[in-house]
Tab-separated table of C-alpha atoms in Angstrom:
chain	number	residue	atom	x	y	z
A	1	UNK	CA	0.000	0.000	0.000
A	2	UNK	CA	2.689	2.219	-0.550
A	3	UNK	CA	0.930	3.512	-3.434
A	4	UNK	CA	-1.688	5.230	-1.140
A	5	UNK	CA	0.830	6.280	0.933
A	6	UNK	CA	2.661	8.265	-1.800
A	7	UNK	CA	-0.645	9.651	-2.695
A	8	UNK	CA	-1.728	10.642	0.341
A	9	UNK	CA	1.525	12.539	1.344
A	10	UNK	CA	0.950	14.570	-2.010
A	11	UNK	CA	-2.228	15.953	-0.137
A	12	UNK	CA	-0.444	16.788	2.522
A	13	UNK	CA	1.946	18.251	0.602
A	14	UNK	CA	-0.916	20.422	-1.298
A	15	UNK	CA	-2.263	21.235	2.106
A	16	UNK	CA	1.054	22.867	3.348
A	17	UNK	CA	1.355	24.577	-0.105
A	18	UNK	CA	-2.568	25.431	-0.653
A	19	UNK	CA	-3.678	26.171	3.625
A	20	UNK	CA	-3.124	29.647	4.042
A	21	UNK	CA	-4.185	30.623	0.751
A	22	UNK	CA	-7.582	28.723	0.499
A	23	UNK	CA	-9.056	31.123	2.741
A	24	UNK	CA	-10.573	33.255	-0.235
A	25	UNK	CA	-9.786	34.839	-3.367
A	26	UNK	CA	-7.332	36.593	-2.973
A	27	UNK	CA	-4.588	34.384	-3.962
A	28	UNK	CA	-5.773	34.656	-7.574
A	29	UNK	CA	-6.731	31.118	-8.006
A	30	UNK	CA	-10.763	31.254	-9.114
A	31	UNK	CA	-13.582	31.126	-6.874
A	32	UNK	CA	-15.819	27.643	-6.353
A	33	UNK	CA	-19.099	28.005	-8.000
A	34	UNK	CA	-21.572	27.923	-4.972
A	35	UNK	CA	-24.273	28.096	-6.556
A	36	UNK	CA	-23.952	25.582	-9.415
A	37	UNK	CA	-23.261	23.160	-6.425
A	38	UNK	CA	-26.544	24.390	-4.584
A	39	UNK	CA	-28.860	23.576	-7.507
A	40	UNK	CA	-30.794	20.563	-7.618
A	41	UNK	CA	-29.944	19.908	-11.230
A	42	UNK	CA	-26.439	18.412	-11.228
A	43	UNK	CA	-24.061	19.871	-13.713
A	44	UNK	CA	-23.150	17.693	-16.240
A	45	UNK	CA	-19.114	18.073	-16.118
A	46	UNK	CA	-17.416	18.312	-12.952
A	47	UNK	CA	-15.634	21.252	-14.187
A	48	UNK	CA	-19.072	23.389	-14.357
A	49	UNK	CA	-18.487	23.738	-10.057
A	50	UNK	CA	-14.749	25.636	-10.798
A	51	UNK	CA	-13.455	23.422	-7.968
A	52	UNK	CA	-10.324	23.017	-9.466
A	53	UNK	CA	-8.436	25.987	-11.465
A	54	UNK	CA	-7.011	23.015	-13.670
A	55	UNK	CA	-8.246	20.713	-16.270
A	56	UNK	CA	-7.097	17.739	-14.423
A	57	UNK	CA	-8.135	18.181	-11.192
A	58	UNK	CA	-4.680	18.856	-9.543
A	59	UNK	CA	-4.727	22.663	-8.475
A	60	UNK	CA	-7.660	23.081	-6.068
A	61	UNK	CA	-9.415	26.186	-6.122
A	62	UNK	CA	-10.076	28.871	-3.551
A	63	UNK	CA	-10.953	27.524	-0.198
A	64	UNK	CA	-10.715	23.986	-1.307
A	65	UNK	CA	-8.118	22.392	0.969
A	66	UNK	CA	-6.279	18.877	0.214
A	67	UNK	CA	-6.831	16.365	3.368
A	68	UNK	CA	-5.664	12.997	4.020
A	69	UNK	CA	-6.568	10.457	6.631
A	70	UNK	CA	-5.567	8.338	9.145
A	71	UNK	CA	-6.777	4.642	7.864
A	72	UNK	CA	-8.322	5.188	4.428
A	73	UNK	CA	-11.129	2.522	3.077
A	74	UNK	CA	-9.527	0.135	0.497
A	75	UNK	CA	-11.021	1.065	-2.921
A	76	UNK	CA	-8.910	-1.748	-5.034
A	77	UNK	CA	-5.502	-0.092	-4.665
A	78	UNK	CA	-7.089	2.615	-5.937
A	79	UNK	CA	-4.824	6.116	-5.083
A	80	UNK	CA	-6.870	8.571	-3.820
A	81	UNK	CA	-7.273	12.798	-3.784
A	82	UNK	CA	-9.600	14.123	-0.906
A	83	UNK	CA	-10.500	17.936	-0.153
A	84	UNK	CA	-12.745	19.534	1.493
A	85	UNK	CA	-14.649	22.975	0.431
A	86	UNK	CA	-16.048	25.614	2.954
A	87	UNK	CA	-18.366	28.118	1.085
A	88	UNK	CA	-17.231	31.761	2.359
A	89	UNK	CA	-17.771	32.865	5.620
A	90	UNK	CA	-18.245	28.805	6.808
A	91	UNK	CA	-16.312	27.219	9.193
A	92	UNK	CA	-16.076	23.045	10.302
A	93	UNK	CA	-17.114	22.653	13.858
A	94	UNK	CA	-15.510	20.153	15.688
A	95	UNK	CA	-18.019	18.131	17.800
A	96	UNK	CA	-15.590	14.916	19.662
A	97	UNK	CA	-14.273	11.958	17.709
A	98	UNK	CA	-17.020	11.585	15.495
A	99	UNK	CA	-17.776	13.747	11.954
A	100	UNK	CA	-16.932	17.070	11.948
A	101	UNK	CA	-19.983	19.338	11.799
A	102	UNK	CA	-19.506	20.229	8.018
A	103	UNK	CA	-21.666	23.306	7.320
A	104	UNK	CA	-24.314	23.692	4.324
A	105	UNK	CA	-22.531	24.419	1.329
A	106	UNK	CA	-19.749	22.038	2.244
A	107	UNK	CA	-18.492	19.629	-0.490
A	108	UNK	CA	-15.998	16.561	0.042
A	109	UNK	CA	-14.407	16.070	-3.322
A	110	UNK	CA	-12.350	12.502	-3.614
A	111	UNK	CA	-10.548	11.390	-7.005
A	112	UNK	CA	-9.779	7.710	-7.542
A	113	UNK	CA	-6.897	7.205	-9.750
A	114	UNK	CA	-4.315	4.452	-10.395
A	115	UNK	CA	-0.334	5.989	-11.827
A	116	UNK	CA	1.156	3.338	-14.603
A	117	UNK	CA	3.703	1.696	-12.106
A	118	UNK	CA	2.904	2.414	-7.998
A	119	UNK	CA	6.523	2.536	-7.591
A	120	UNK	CA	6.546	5.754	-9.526
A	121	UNK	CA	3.514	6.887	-8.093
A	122	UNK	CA	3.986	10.369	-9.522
A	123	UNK	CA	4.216	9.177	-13.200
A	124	UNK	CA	1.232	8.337	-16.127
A	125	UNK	CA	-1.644	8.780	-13.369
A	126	UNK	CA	-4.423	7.689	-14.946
A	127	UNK	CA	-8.083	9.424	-13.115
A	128	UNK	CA	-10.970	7.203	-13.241
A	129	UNK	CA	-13.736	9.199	-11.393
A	130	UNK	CA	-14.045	12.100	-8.930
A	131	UNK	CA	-16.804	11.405	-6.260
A	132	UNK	CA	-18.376	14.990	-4.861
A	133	UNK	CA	-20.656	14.756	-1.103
A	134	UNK	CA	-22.338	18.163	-1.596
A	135	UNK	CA	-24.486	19.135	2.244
A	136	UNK	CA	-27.364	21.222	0.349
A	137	UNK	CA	-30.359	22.523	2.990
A	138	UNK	CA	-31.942	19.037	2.504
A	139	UNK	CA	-29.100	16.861	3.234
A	140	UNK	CA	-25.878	15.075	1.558
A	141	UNK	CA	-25.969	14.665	-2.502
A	142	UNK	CA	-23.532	12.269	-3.893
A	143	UNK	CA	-22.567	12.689	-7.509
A	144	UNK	CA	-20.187	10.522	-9.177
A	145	UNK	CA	-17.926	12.133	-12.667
A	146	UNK	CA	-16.157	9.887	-14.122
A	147	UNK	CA	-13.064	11.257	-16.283
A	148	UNK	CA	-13.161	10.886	-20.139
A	149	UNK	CA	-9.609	9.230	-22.003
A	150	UNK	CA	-8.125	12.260	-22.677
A	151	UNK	CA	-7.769	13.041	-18.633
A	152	UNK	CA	-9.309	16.989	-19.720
A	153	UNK	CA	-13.048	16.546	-18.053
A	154	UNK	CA	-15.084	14.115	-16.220
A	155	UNK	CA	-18.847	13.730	-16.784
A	156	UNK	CA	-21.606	12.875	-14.390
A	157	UNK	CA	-22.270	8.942	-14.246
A	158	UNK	CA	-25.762	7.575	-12.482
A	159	UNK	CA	-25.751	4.425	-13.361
A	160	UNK	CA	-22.302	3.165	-12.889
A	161	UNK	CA	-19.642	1.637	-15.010
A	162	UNK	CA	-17.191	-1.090	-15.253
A	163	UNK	CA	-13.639	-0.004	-16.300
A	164	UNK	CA	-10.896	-2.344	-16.779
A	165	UNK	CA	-7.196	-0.958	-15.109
A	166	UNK	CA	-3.941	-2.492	-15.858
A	167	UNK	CA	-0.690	-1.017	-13.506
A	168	UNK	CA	2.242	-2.936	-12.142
A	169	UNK	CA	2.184	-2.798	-8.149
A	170	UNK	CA	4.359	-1.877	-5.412
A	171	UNK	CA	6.330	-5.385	-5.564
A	172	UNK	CA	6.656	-5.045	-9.793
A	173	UNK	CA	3.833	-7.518	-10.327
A	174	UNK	CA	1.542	-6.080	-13.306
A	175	UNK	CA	-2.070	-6.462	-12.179
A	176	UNK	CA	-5.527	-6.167	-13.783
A	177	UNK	CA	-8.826	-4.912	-12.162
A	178	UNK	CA	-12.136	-4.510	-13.228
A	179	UNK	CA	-12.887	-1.323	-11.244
A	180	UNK	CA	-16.534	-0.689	-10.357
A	181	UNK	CA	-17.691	2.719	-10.731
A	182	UNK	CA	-20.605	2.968	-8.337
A	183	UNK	CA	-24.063	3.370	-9.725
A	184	UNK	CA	-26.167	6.303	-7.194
A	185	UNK	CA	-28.192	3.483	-4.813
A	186	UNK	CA	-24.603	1.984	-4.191
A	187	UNK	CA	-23.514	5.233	-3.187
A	188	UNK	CA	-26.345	5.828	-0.650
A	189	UNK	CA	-26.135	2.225	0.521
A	190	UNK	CA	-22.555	2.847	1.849
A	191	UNK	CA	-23.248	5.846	2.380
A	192	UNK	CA	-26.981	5.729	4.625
A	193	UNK	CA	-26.837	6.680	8.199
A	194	UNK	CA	-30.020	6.430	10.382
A	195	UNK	CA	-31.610	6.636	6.310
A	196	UNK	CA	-29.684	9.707	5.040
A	197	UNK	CA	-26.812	9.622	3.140
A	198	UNK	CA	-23.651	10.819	5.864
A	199	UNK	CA	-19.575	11.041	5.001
A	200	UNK	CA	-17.509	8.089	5.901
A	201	UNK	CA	-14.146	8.795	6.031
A	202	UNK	CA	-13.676	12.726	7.387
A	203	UNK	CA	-14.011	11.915	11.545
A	204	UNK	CA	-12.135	13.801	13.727
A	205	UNK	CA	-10.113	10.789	14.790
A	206	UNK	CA	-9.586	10.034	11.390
A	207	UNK	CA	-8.350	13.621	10.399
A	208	UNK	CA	-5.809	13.871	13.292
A	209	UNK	CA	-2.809	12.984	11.870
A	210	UNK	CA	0.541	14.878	11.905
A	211	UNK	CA	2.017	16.765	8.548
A	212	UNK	CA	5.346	18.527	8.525
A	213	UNK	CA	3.150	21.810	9.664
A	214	UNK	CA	1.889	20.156	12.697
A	215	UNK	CA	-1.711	18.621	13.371
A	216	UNK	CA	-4.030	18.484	10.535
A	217	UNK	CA	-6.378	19.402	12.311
A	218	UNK	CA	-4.352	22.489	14.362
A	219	UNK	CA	-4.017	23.619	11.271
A	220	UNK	CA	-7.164	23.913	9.967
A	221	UNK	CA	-8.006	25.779	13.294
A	222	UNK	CA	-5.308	28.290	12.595
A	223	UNK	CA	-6.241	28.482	9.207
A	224	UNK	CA	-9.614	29.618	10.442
A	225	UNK	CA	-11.598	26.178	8.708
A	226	UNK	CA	-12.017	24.744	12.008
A	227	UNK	CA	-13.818	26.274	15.111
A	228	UNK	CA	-14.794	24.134	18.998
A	229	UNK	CA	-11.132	22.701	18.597
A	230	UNK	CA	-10.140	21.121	22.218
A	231	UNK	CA	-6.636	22.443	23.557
A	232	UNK	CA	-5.651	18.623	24.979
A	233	UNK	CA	-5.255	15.592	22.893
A	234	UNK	CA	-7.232	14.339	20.195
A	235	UNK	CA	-8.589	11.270	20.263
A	236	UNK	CA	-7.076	9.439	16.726
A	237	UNK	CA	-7.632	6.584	14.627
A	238	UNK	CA	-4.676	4.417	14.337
A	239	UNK	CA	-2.893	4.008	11.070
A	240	UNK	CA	-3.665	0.318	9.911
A	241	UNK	CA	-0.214	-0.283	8.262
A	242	UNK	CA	1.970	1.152	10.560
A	243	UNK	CA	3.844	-1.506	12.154
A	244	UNK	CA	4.864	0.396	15.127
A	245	UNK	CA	1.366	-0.298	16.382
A	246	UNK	CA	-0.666	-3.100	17.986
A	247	UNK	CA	-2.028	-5.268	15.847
A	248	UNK	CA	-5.285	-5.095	17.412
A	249	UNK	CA	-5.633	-1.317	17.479
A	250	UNK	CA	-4.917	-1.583	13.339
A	251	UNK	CA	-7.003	-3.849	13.179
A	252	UNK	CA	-10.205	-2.186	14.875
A	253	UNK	CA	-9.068	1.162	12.638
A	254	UNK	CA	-9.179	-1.286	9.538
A	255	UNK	CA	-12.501	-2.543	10.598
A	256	UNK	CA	-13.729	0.439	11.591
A	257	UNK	CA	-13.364	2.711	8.312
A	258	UNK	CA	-13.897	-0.125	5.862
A	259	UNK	CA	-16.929	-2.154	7.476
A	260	UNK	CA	-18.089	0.213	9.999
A	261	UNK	CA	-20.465	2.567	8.104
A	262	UNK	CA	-22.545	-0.801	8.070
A	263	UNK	CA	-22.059	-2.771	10.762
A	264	UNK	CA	-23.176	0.097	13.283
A	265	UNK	CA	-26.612	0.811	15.205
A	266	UNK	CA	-27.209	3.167	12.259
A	267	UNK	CA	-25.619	1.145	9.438
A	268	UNK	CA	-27.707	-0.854	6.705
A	269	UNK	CA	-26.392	-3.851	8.435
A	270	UNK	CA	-27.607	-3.082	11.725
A	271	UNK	CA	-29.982	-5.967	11.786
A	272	UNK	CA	-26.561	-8.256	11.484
A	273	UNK	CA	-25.784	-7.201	15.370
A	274	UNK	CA	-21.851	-7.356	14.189
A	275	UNK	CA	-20.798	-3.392	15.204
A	276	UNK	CA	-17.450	-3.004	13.915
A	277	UNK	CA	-16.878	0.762	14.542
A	278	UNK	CA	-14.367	1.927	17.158
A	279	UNK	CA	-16.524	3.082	19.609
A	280	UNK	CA	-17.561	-0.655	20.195
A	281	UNK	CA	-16.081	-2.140	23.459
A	282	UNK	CA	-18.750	-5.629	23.505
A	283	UNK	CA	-16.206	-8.114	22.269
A	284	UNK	CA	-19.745	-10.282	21.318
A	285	UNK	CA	-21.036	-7.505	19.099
A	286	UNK	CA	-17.498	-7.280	17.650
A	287	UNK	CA	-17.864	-10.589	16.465
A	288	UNK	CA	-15.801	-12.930	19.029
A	289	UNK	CA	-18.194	-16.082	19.307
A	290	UNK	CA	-20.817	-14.669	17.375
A	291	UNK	CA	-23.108	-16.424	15.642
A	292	UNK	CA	-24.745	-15.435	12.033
A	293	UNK	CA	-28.187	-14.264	12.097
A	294	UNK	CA	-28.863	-16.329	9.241
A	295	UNK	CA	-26.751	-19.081	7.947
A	296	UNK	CA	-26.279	-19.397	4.619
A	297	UNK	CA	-23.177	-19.418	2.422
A	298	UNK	CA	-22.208	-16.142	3.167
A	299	UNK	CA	-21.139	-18.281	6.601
A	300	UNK	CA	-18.662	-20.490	4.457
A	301	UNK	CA	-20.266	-23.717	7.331
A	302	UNK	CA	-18.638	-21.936	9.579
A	303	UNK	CA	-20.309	-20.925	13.220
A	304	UNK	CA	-19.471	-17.528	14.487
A	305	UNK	CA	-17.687	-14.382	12.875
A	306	UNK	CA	-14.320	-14.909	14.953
A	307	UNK	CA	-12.919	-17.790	16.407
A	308	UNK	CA	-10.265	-16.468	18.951
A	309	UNK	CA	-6.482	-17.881	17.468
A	310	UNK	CA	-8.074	-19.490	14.463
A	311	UNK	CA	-8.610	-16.743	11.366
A	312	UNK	CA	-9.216	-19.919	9.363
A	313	UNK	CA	-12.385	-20.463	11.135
A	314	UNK	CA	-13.836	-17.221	11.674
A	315	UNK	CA	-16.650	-16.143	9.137
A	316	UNK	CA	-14.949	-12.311	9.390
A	317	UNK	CA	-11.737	-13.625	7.555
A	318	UNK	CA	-13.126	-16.101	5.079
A	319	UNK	CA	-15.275	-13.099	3.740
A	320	UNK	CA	-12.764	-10.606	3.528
A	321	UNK	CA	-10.878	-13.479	1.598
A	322	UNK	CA	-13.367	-13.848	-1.389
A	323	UNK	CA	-14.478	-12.147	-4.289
A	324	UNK	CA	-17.743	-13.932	-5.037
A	325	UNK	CA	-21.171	-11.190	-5.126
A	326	UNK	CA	-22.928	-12.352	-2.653
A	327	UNK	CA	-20.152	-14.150	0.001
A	328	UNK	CA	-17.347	-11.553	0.288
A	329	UNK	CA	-17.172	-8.393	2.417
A	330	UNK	CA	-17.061	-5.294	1.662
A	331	UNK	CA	-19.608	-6.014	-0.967
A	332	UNK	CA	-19.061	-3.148	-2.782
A	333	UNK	CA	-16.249	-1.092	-3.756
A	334	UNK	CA	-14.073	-3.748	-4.241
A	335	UNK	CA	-13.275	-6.921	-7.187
A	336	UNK	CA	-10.218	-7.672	-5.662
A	337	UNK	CA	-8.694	-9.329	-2.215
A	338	UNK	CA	-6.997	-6.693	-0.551
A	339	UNK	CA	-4.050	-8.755	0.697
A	340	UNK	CA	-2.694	-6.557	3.150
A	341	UNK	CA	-5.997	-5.987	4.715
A	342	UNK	CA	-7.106	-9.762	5.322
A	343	UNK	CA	-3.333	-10.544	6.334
A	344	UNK	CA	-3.524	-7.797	9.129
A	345	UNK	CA	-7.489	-9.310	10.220
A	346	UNK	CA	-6.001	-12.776	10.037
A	347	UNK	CA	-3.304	-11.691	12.526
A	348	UNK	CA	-5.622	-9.767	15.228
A	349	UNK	CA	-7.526	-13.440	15.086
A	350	UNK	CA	-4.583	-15.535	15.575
A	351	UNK	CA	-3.593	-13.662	18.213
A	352	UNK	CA	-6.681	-13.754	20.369
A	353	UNK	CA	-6.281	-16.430	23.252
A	354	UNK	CA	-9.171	-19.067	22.741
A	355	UNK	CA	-10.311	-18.545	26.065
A	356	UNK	CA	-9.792	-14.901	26.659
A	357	UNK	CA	-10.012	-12.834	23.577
């Protein structure tokens, strides 16, 4: 996953460049169309909002300011671009751990995009599709663009789309996925809270990491994005591949950003009672010596979702391990294993003592 890495230092890099300037106009770089984003109609090219002063998404605009998180989801290696708009005269409130209180107007922009080789992740970046979270007065919007061969524009896609990525990986092996483009209902599924479409990824424990300027987060505050900021610590999300932490803590991070927004109280699989978010402390609801609600062959035979110091016969890891609709997990926004992932789940498994977990 060094790929991601890469990718997600270049927004950090873009937030020390682009911070102190994406406070307004004055820099000279052009102003975010607020009102195209405000109108029910979507605009048909992503360039219609102005939320970029280039043609390939690279040079944000006016108070459009690069983020990167903690533990990312896995998206099939997919690199990824995140940044977050504040309309003028807005400001983020921080409100604990949890999502920040993003005001209306606010729009998370994310770009999905795989480079030719990941060990030159700077090199023949190909962009597949820019997903926009736009908080108008009646709630979140997603849109999806996907970007046209040429890499100048990316259109608005409803109804999804299959497009086939070749790119050698981080070890030299050339790889091949079929990368889903979500259709709209998969973007609300993933995406529903309680019934309304929330963010995922942008928690405050998620967004407190540390760039060369200091705190992300710190900085937004000085920056003036951020307001309700606590002076002490920050409660933050582990990173899930650094090594220098317990395996168990990147493991709950893993679980939480890539299977939480389901498996929660407010989550579409809320009726599965597995809660895989952070905030859960019942090792039961997290899935040691639980039982399926329904067995079927999403189970694989086997009889609860972890078996404490056997990953081969816990439900959790046997889904994570396959790619067939309908058996693995995530169920969407992935066509491929994600090695690294179900290596690090297999290990917080093994590790668990049968009779005290």
């Amino acid at each position: 996953m060094g790929f991601g890495r890469v990718l997600g230092g270049l927004a950090l890099a873009c937030l020390l460049v682009f911070s102190p300037m994406s406070r307004g106009k004055a820099d000279g770089r052009p102003a975010v169309d607020l009102a195209r984003l405000m109108d029910e109609t979507p605009a048909p090219r992503l360039s219609d909002y102005h939320l970029f002063a280039d043609a390939h998404a690279r040079v944000p605009s006016a108070r459009v300011t690069p983020y990167g998180l903690a533990t990312p989801l896995f998206s099939d290696y997919a690199a990824k671009s995140r940044y977050l708009y504040l309309p003028p005269g807005a400001v983020a409130r921080y409100q604990g751990a949890g999502l920040l209180d993003l005001p209306v107007g606010s729009v998370l922009v994310k770009t999905f995009a795989y480079p030719a080789d990941f060990r030159r992740p700077d090199q023949d970046v190909r962009l597949i599709e820019t997903r926009l979270l736009i908080h108008r007065q009646a709630g979140w919007t997603a849109l999806t663009y996907v970007w046209n061969a040429e890499q100048t524009e990316a259109v608005l896609k409803r109804a999804g789309l299959r497009e086939p990525v070749s790119f050698i990986d981080a070890a030299g092996r050339p790889r091949q996925i079929d990368y889903a483009v979500p259709n709209v209902n998969q973007c609300k599924e993933c995406h529903s809270s309680n019934g309304a479409i929330t963010p995922i990824g942008p928690k405050a424990r998620n967004l407190a990491i540390e760039t060369p300027a200091g705190g992300q987060l710190q900085t937004w505050a000085k920056a003036g994005l951020l307001t309700g900021l606590p002076s002490g610590p920050i409660l933050a999300t582990p990173r899930w591949d650094d090594p220098a932490q317990p395996v168990a803590a990147r493991a709950r991070a893993y679980l939480d950003v890539n299977c939480g927004h389901c498996h929660s109280l407010a989550g579409l699989a809320s009726n599965s009672g597995l809660y895989l978010t952070l905030e859960e402390q019942d090792i039961h609801r997290l899935g040691v010596g639980k039982r399926p609600v329904a067995a079927g062959r999403g189970s694989g035979d086997l009889e609860v979702a972890i078996d404490p110091g056997r990953p081969d016969k816990s439900i959790l890891a046997y889904r994570m391990a396959s790619t067939e609709p309908g058996v693995m997990m995530p169920q969407i926004g992935r066509s491929v294993v994600h090695d690294e992932g179900l290596d690090l789940i297999r290990a917080y498994i093994a590790q668990m003592k049968p009779d005290k977990p």
